[in-house]
């Protein structure tokens, strides 16, 4: 009775152990029923341990097999890859598992037999070890070529690298110089486009990488391929324009020269600052390209040139760019200032050889005392309500403005002729023709206001520092009355009263008041340190500001120590000569 109870208890313990082992091994196992006196125990052995293909090519799968004899009964097989359990079998005479090692990797397999002894699973025997090796990709570079090693004038070509057998668990990396440009992981060829700049060589080579022991490693380098674009290798050595300043309506010629003659497929195009192509030169052997340009008055046109090669398919490639040149069509005022200030080469470029002597003479005439009076002798208009000709008044204010009026009226040639003739008239004292006295009879009084300049010769004023000055009446009259004072539009008022000044003497008194007052705005020296100008704000309009067209209450008194014209200011510009 006691033996029966102990046997029952042992049977339950063994059953519980088998259930736990089955859960750990993920193999369904039927608990053995054998007992210590079971006469049918399994006493087999491994009959083989083998693999269908010990070196599966390029990652192909194979099968590892373990056989036993007799067939399993109350026994089982457990298969391990390395130290890791992969599969178990509890019936039949063979247990097998698939093997597919990574490229270039070896794996080992072995099996363990377990049997039941005294109601427990115990290790019984180990099989031999089976090794499975995937040798990986072991091909070679078969070629390294380029379709065209010298693509003409920047055309594209293709560099090719071929391998055998086809890539599998291997890859190609292509380099231009030391820079990676492209990779391939399949097929038997890897290619990349090459388009070196004109006149430049590039080198290409490829690297093979394969998997060994689960890692990518360098395997082999190809031969080097060189691609050279001979191209057009010239550069610009000339960038000129016939004149950087033009008389309105005139034309300048821009020329761009190169150091290497154009070849087939190369050209020069001249482009303006808006991006428009003005002209294209493409004749083989040409060394320069030119175009004419006529800017609108007051406009500037900038040009540059591009050396271009034609690519396959109609595209183009710029291989060199010149520096810019520009030309400007002068307005009348700009032309007048240019004529009176430019040097001889610039005058010749803009006006031509024929007018150069007249232009140089005009610069000399501008320094003569007779010029402004002489101009009044030739052009007699009196639109300013003055007895002095308009051109004379303008000339005393600004010789540039006077010449601009002549240029607008007579053109360059006629204006220079009149200007130079005026400067050659040193004996003219009064450009206004006196009327011929009448010869009729009568006893009435003579005309108290004969035409011509005022009959007085000046006023004396004392400046703030106590210095006494004489106002030269002719110059004073010309500048403030004739040029800037229009009583109908901007009456002159004293800064000390509301009195409106109408006569020349009243205006002179106004200037004297200003000179005796402290400057309201500023005082500053001009080009000559011995001269000075005083700027006053008289509080109400005294004339038209020619820079803005509006009225102004500012009065500028220019004091000259040597009698020369120093500065033109407005609206009240007056010379005070000591």
XYZ file of C-alpha atoms in Angstrom:
578
model
C 0.000 0.000 0.000
C 2.834 2.400 0.934
C 4.721 1.580 -2.297
C 1.639 2.380 -4.334
C 1.315 5.811 -2.672
C 4.996 6.652 -3.274
C 4.700 5.573 -6.947
C 1.674 7.783 -7.423
C 3.450 10.788 -5.861
C 6.561 10.297 -8.080
C 4.405 10.083 -11.197
C 2.769 13.460 -10.407
C 6.170 15.132 -9.830
C 7.523 13.848 -13.146
C 4.409 15.027 -14.987
C 4.774 18.530 -13.537
C 8.465 18.671 -14.528
C 7.686 17.642 -18.119
C 5.045 20.312 -18.441
C 7.550 22.969 -17.273
C 10.267 21.772 -19.690
C 7.823 21.767 -22.561
C 6.931 25.402 -21.880
C 10.604 26.427 -21.808
C 11.563 24.676 -25.043
C 8.430 25.718 -26.940
C 8.120 22.078 -28.007
C 4.995 20.113 -27.286
C 6.045 17.045 -25.287
C 3.964 14.241 -23.944
C 4.978 13.342 -20.443
C 6.652 9.918 -20.372
C 4.845 7.090 -18.678
C 7.954 5.004 -18.088
C 8.905 4.204 -14.577
C 12.099 2.992 -13.020
C 11.282 -0.596 -13.945
C 10.064 0.226 -17.512
C 11.741 -2.357 -19.739
C 11.023 -0.400 -22.996
C 13.465 2.465 -22.583
C 14.915 4.115 -25.816
C 18.584 3.261 -26.397
C 19.225 4.728 -29.893
C 22.058 6.905 -31.237
C 22.840 9.605 -33.837
C 23.376 8.041 -37.227
C 24.376 11.236 -39.096
C 24.816 15.054 -38.927
C 25.042 16.665 -42.345
C 24.094 19.663 -44.546
C 22.703 19.546 -48.064
C 25.098 22.323 -49.274
C 27.833 23.431 -46.928
C 28.603 26.521 -49.113
C 25.355 28.003 -50.414
C 26.312 30.525 -53.116
C 25.405 34.212 -52.722
C 23.105 33.795 -49.736
C 21.015 30.825 -50.997
C 19.295 28.664 -48.338
C 20.280 25.058 -47.442
C 19.171 22.381 -44.883
C 21.017 20.910 -41.916
C 19.884 17.357 -40.967
C 20.360 15.141 -37.886
C 19.331 11.408 -38.016
C 18.801 8.853 -35.221
C 18.161 5.099 -34.966
C 15.806 3.648 -34.023
C 12.978 6.128 -34.394
C 12.407 8.417 -31.490
C 10.254 7.055 -28.672
C 10.342 8.549 -25.233
C 13.244 10.627 -26.635
C 13.667 13.951 -28.435
C 16.181 16.002 -30.494
C 17.057 19.688 -29.861
C 18.973 21.573 -32.628
C 21.272 24.549 -31.805
C 22.862 27.222 -34.034
C 25.924 28.115 -32.088
C 24.600 28.249 -28.518
C 21.057 29.213 -29.501
C 18.218 26.696 -29.587
C 16.408 26.798 -32.958
C 14.202 23.688 -33.221
C 13.124 20.451 -31.528
C 11.670 17.108 -32.734
C 9.904 14.341 -30.693
C 9.131 11.770 -33.367
C 10.568 10.109 -36.448
C 14.192 9.330 -37.257
C 15.377 12.784 -38.493
C 15.210 16.397 -37.327
C 16.162 19.171 -39.807
C 16.374 22.976 -39.915
C 16.943 25.528 -42.723
C 20.253 27.459 -42.819
C 20.889 30.740 -44.672
C 23.906 32.534 -43.235
C 24.595 36.151 -44.309
C 26.967 36.717 -47.203
C 30.527 35.932 -46.181
C 29.448 34.403 -42.821
C 29.862 30.878 -41.339
C 27.371 29.233 -38.952
C 27.721 26.011 -36.809
C 24.900 23.610 -36.026
C 24.691 20.569 -33.632
C 21.906 18.522 -32.024
C 21.305 17.089 -28.529
C 19.404 13.868 -27.705
C 17.334 13.788 -24.527
C 15.654 10.679 -23.059
C 13.515 9.773 -20.054
C 15.273 8.068 -17.161
C 13.456 7.332 -13.990
C 10.653 9.606 -15.104
C 12.894 12.639 -15.890
C 14.338 14.108 -19.108
C 18.075 13.927 -19.158
C 20.837 14.709 -21.720
C 21.733 11.544 -23.565
C 24.114 12.439 -26.464
C 25.434 15.266 -28.721
C 25.778 15.013 -32.496
C 28.787 16.052 -34.538
C 29.037 19.753 -35.492
C 27.920 20.866 -38.957
C 29.359 24.104 -40.475
C 27.495 26.112 -43.149
C 29.388 28.948 -44.913
C 28.068 31.509 -47.427
C 31.207 32.621 -49.290
C 29.506 35.926 -50.288
C 30.061 37.869 -53.545
C 33.518 37.163 -54.959
C 33.348 38.782 -58.390
C 35.768 41.164 -60.123
C 35.743 44.415 -62.102
C 35.610 43.498 -65.773
C 35.963 47.019 -67.222
C 36.231 50.755 -66.483
C 35.489 52.798 -69.610
C 34.156 56.161 -70.874
C 32.016 56.595 -73.984
C 34.010 59.677 -75.102
C 37.178 60.593 -73.215
C 37.328 64.051 -74.868
C 33.807 65.480 -75.134
C 34.005 68.576 -77.336
C 33.098 72.014 -75.943
C 31.434 70.875 -72.752
C 29.254 68.065 -74.195
C 28.297 65.302 -71.740
C 29.611 61.704 -71.845
C 29.176 58.561 -69.678
C 31.708 56.715 -67.486
C 30.948 52.973 -66.982
C 32.159 50.331 -64.504
C 31.266 46.620 -65.086
C 31.471 43.594 -62.748
C 31.030 39.809 -62.987
C 28.969 38.084 -61.771
C 26.022 40.375 -61.141
C 26.011 42.209 -57.846
C 24.457 40.380 -54.903
C 25.260 41.339 -51.351
C 27.810 43.688 -52.945
C 27.754 47.247 -54.178
C 29.685 49.745 -56.337
C 30.533 53.322 -55.310
C 31.730 55.779 -58.026
C 34.027 58.701 -57.156
C 34.966 61.831 -59.123
C 38.379 62.615 -57.729
C 37.839 62.054 -54.010
C 34.128 62.921 -54.072
C 31.415 60.244 -54.058
C 28.950 60.784 -56.934
C 26.836 57.617 -57.293
C 26.273 54.050 -56.005
C 24.711 50.839 -57.421
C 23.519 47.720 -55.542
C 22.259 45.543 -58.405
C 23.068 44.451 -61.940
C 26.472 44.088 -63.587
C 27.185 47.770 -64.480
C 27.188 51.119 -62.705
C 27.476 54.333 -64.792
C 27.541 58.096 -64.240
C 27.392 61.127 -66.542
C 30.519 63.287 -66.933
C 30.548 66.883 -68.174
C 33.752 68.667 -67.127
C 33.986 72.434 -67.673
C 35.613 73.615 -70.866
C 39.349 72.933 -70.749
C 39.153 70.824 -67.538
C 40.062 67.154 -66.844
C 38.233 64.948 -64.331
C 39.167 61.488 -63.003
C 36.689 58.747 -62.081
C 37.135 55.371 -60.332
C 34.879 52.880 -58.566
C 35.094 50.876 -55.340
C 33.534 47.434 -54.690
C 32.188 46.724 -51.217
C 30.953 43.306 -49.959
C 29.498 41.847 -46.775
C 31.910 39.911 -44.573
C 30.803 38.656 -41.161
C 27.777 40.918 -41.320
C 29.649 44.127 -42.130
C 30.336 46.085 -45.339
C 34.043 46.088 -46.150
C 36.146 47.420 -49.054
C 36.770 44.663 -51.576
C 38.454 46.147 -54.691
C 39.137 49.375 -56.657
C 38.680 49.757 -60.405
C 41.131 51.338 -62.820
C 41.006 55.161 -63.153
C 39.140 56.795 -66.046
C 40.048 60.350 -67.180
C 37.624 62.657 -69.020
C 38.976 65.890 -70.559
C 36.992 68.676 -72.216
C 39.457 70.531 -74.489
C 36.924 73.392 -74.879
C 37.689 76.990 -75.841
C 40.067 78.465 -73.315
C 40.296 82.087 -74.353
C 39.799 85.140 -72.132
C 38.844 88.774 -72.696
C 41.769 91.154 -73.054
C 39.915 94.209 -74.425
C 36.836 95.955 -73.025
C 36.457 99.450 -74.526
C 33.859 102.007 -75.538
C 34.633 104.795 -78.003
C 33.241 107.438 -75.617
C 31.785 107.154 -72.143
C 29.841 110.413 -72.685
C 27.816 111.273 -75.766
C 26.042 114.268 -77.221
C 22.353 113.435 -77.434
C 21.675 111.396 -80.577
C 25.300 110.352 -81.061
C 26.461 106.726 -81.183
C 29.280 104.972 -79.315
C 31.005 101.725 -80.300
C 31.711 99.062 -77.679
C 34.433 96.516 -78.514
C 35.416 93.325 -76.695
C 38.586 91.441 -77.682
C 39.782 87.900 -76.866
C 43.228 86.352 -76.754
C 42.318 83.068 -78.505
C 40.490 83.099 -81.859
C 37.013 81.619 -81.892
C 36.747 77.997 -82.988
C 33.851 75.979 -84.338
C 30.975 76.006 -81.883
C 32.238 79.017 -79.918
C 30.862 82.547 -80.087
C 30.862 85.950 -78.374
C 27.655 87.733 -77.488
C 27.372 91.301 -76.228
C 24.681 91.760 -73.581
C 23.230 94.989 -72.130
C 22.343 95.636 -68.498
C 18.754 94.480 -69.043
C 19.949 91.056 -70.234
C 19.176 91.610 -73.930
C 21.727 90.283 -76.424
C 22.780 93.228 -78.633
C 24.941 91.264 -81.101
C 26.479 87.789 -81.553
C 29.826 87.112 -83.241
C 30.586 83.523 -84.264
C 32.977 83.574 -87.245
C 35.818 81.043 -86.838
C 39.097 82.838 -86.238
C 37.486 86.070 -84.990
C 39.319 87.829 -82.154
C 36.889 90.641 -81.303
C 33.231 91.603 -81.326
C 31.752 95.130 -81.521
C 28.367 96.804 -81.409
C 26.987 100.332 -81.699
C 24.812 101.876 -79.009
C 22.772 105.099 -79.016
C 21.320 105.792 -75.560
C 18.308 108.001 -75.103
C 19.089 111.511 -73.822
C 19.965 111.341 -70.147
C 20.220 107.531 -70.210
C 23.207 105.263 -69.555
C 23.706 101.912 -71.284
C 26.044 99.296 -69.780
C 27.366 96.363 -71.819
C 29.430 93.240 -71.197
C 30.466 90.307 -73.377
C 30.221 86.547 -72.856
C 32.271 83.807 -74.532
C 29.913 80.892 -75.126
C 30.291 77.299 -76.334
C 27.417 75.376 -77.863
C 26.470 72.093 -76.175
C 24.742 69.043 -77.565
C 20.998 69.506 -77.875
C 21.189 73.269 -78.465
C 22.136 74.327 -74.946
C 25.005 76.753 -74.351
C 27.719 77.165 -71.745
C 29.360 80.482 -70.767
C 33.123 79.951 -70.438
C 34.269 83.558 -69.898
C 32.682 86.931 -69.052
C 34.199 90.354 -69.706
C 34.085 93.367 -67.444
C 31.410 96.032 -68.103
C 31.662 99.199 -70.184
C 29.096 102.000 -70.270
C 28.207 105.148 -72.191
C 25.922 108.012 -71.208
C 23.930 110.386 -73.420
C 24.250 113.809 -71.788
C 21.374 116.185 -71.208
C 21.879 119.800 -72.281
C 22.906 120.839 -68.764
C 25.281 117.877 -68.463
C 26.803 118.674 -71.842
C 27.392 122.302 -70.869
C 29.129 121.269 -67.650
C 31.149 118.644 -69.548
C 32.331 121.123 -72.203
C 33.546 123.601 -69.583
C 35.272 121.010 -67.341
C 36.405 117.934 -69.332
C 39.995 117.298 -70.341
C 41.153 117.213 -73.943
C 40.964 113.410 -74.523
C 37.426 113.253 -73.163
C 36.351 116.239 -75.265
C 37.793 114.678 -78.398
C 36.071 111.327 -77.703
C 32.676 112.952 -77.152
C 32.719 115.845 -79.649
C 35.175 114.663 -82.296
C 38.370 116.150 -83.666
C 36.546 118.864 -85.641
C 34.916 120.478 -82.580
C 37.832 119.964 -80.181
C 39.459 123.390 -80.821
C 36.144 125.196 -80.289
C 35.533 123.274 -77.040
C 38.980 124.134 -75.683
C 38.415 127.784 -76.638
C 35.081 127.740 -74.818
C 36.858 126.778 -71.607
C 39.176 129.753 -72.031
C 36.309 132.112 -72.931
C 34.511 131.162 -69.721
C 37.267 132.888 -67.740
C 37.058 136.222 -69.570
C 35.399 139.355 -68.124
C 33.666 140.164 -71.398
C 31.794 136.852 -71.814
C 28.488 137.578 -70.053
C 28.161 141.067 -71.554
C 29.189 139.765 -74.944
C 26.507 137.075 -74.876
C 23.919 139.789 -74.321
C 25.131 141.498 -77.471
C 24.262 138.425 -79.551
C 21.073 137.227 -77.798
C 18.733 140.051 -76.896
C 15.736 138.832 -74.971
C 14.351 140.614 -71.899
C 11.860 138.203 -70.294
C 12.914 139.016 -66.724
C 11.623 142.576 -66.776
C 15.169 143.846 -66.682
C 16.985 146.201 -69.000
C 19.844 143.646 -69.033
C 19.539 140.779 -71.571
C 18.372 137.468 -70.143
C 21.468 135.545 -71.234
C 23.728 138.053 -69.472
C 21.781 137.682 -66.231
C 21.942 133.902 -66.477
C 25.652 134.023 -67.303
C 26.439 136.055 -64.189
C 24.551 133.475 -62.123
C 25.933 130.344 -63.811
C 28.087 130.036 -66.908
C 27.035 126.387 -67.178
C 23.370 127.413 -67.393
C 24.188 130.073 -69.954
C 26.021 127.602 -72.185
C 23.167 125.107 -71.752
C 20.735 127.719 -73.130
C 22.976 128.228 -76.144
C 23.284 124.484 -76.734
C 19.513 124.064 -76.616
C 19.031 126.929 -79.060
C 21.863 126.466 -81.553
C 23.259 122.932 -81.123
C 26.853 122.114 -80.221
C 28.616 123.773 -83.155
C 26.529 126.967 -83.148
C 26.620 127.306 -79.354
C 30.402 127.013 -79.206
C 30.795 129.579 -81.982
C 28.546 132.126 -80.237
C 30.196 131.463 -76.874
C 33.697 131.974 -78.228
C 32.679 135.127 -80.180
C 31.176 136.606 -76.997
C 34.352 135.938 -75.088
C 36.337 137.792 -77.773
C 34.407 141.084 -77.252
C 36.383 142.854 -74.540
C 35.315 146.384 -75.523
C 31.558 145.980 -75.084
C 30.475 147.943 -72.022
C 26.736 148.135 -72.625
C 25.049 145.408 -74.691
C 21.827 147.472 -74.794
C 21.494 149.690 -77.854
C 20.699 153.252 -76.900
C 17.732 154.701 -78.817
C 18.552 157.393 -81.359
C 17.410 160.795 -80.047
C 14.408 162.159 -81.878
C 14.792 165.092 -84.215
C 11.268 166.479 -83.891
C 10.434 169.880 -82.469
C 8.856 170.389 -79.071
C 9.371 172.076 -75.753
C 8.542 169.100 -73.469
C 11.087 167.723 -70.928
C 13.455 164.898 -71.774
C 12.501 161.302 -70.789
C 13.519 160.944 -67.124
C 13.962 157.122 -67.441
C 16.132 156.382 -70.461
C 16.698 152.647 -71.204
C 19.863 150.959 -70.018
C 21.406 149.990 -66.704
C 20.642 152.050 -63.597
C 22.305 155.444 -63.447
C 23.748 154.975 -59.930
C 26.940 153.116 -59.248
C 26.516 151.544 -55.829
C 25.788 151.684 -52.119
C 27.988 151.302 -49.140
C 27.114 148.950 -46.294
C 28.698 148.030 -43.019
C 28.990 144.318 -42.249
C 28.478 142.818 -38.751
C 32.209 142.932 -38.091
C 32.324 146.664 -38.915
C 33.828 146.256 -42.362
C 32.401 148.677 -44.924
C 31.534 147.315 -48.392
C 30.433 148.828 -51.657
C 27.685 146.952 -53.531
C 28.562 146.874 -57.231
C 25.253 147.943 -58.693
C 25.491 146.281 -62.106
C 26.375 142.864 -60.745
C 24.015 143.311 -57.829
C 21.190 144.286 -60.139
C 21.879 141.407 -62.508
C 21.906 138.744 -59.903
C 19.149 139.502 -57.461
C 16.763 141.662 -59.471
C 17.059 140.227 -62.947
C 17.596 136.564 -62.162
C 15.663 135.845 -59.001
C 13.277 138.634 -58.139
C 9.776 138.625 -59.613
C 7.651 141.265 -57.770
C 4.451 139.860 -59.254
C 5.029 136.475 -57.646
C 7.221 136.960 -54.617
C 7.470 140.526 -53.321
C 10.556 141.304 -51.290
C 9.808 142.382 -47.736
C 12.116 143.680 -45.056
C 12.759 141.408 -42.134
C 12.214 144.498 -39.958
C 8.900 145.707 -41.415
C 6.083 144.775 -43.807
C 7.273 147.272 -46.415
C 7.398 145.882 -49.949
C 10.502 146.890 -51.847
C 10.095 147.810 -55.471
C 13.115 149.899 -56.399
C 16.742 148.916 -56.727
C 17.735 151.230 -53.899
C 15.157 149.652 -51.610
C 16.597 146.223 -52.377
C 20.093 147.515 -51.691
C 18.909 148.807 -48.344
C 17.516 145.331 -47.629
C 20.926 143.801 -48.304
C 22.563 146.319 -46.024
C 20.083 145.481 -43.276
C 20.962 141.829 -43.703
C 24.666 142.529 -43.571
C 24.220 144.490 -40.373
C 22.241 141.662 -38.773
C 23.523 138.462 -37.289
C 22.926 135.392 -39.532
C 19.691 133.649 -38.652
C 20.663 130.230 -40.047
C 24.398 129.872 -40.634
C 27.624 131.320 -41.842
C 30.237 129.252 -43.692
C 33.345 129.707 -45.819
C 33.332 128.934 -49.530
C 36.030 127.639 -51.883
C 38.303 130.568 -51.055
C 38.896 130.866 -47.297
C 39.105 134.658 -47.632
C 35.489 134.829 -48.839
C 32.438 134.199 -46.722
C 28.680 133.883 -47.197
C 25.919 134.841 -44.813
C 22.557 133.091 -45.017
C 19.453 134.894 -43.739
C 15.832 133.962 -43.337
C 13.819 137.135 -43.975
C 10.562 135.545 -42.865
C 8.617 135.977 -46.122
C 9.196 135.020 -49.760
C 11.852 136.999 -51.575
C 12.113 134.995 -54.805
C 11.900 131.651 -56.553
C 14.346 128.913 -55.584
C 15.579 127.636 -58.956
C 16.524 124.264 -57.435
C 12.969 123.463 -56.334
C 10.749 125.849 -58.283
C 9.143 127.058 -55.056
C 9.384 130.416 -53.307
C 11.891 130.960 -50.532
C 12.502 133.483 -47.783
C 16.244 132.750 -47.633
C 18.771 135.357 -48.703
C 22.430 134.524 -49.354
C 24.969 137.323 -49.303
C 28.306 136.253 -50.785
C 31.249 138.411 -49.770
C 34.183 138.290 -52.198
C 37.599 139.601 -51.237
C 39.043 139.350 -54.741
C 36.012 140.086 -56.935
C 35.823 136.576 -58.513
C 32.664 134.495 -58.640
C 32.813 131.899 -55.898
C 29.428 130.253 -55.541
C 25.926 130.370 -57.025
C 23.180 130.164 -54.454
C 19.534 131.120 -54.515
C 17.084 132.711 -54.502
C 18.853 135.868 -53.341
C 22.374 135.735 -54.784
C 24.328 138.983 -54.518
C 27.974 139.924 -54.853
C 29.360 142.307 -52.247
C 32.680 143.723 -53.419
C 34.845 145.583 -50.911
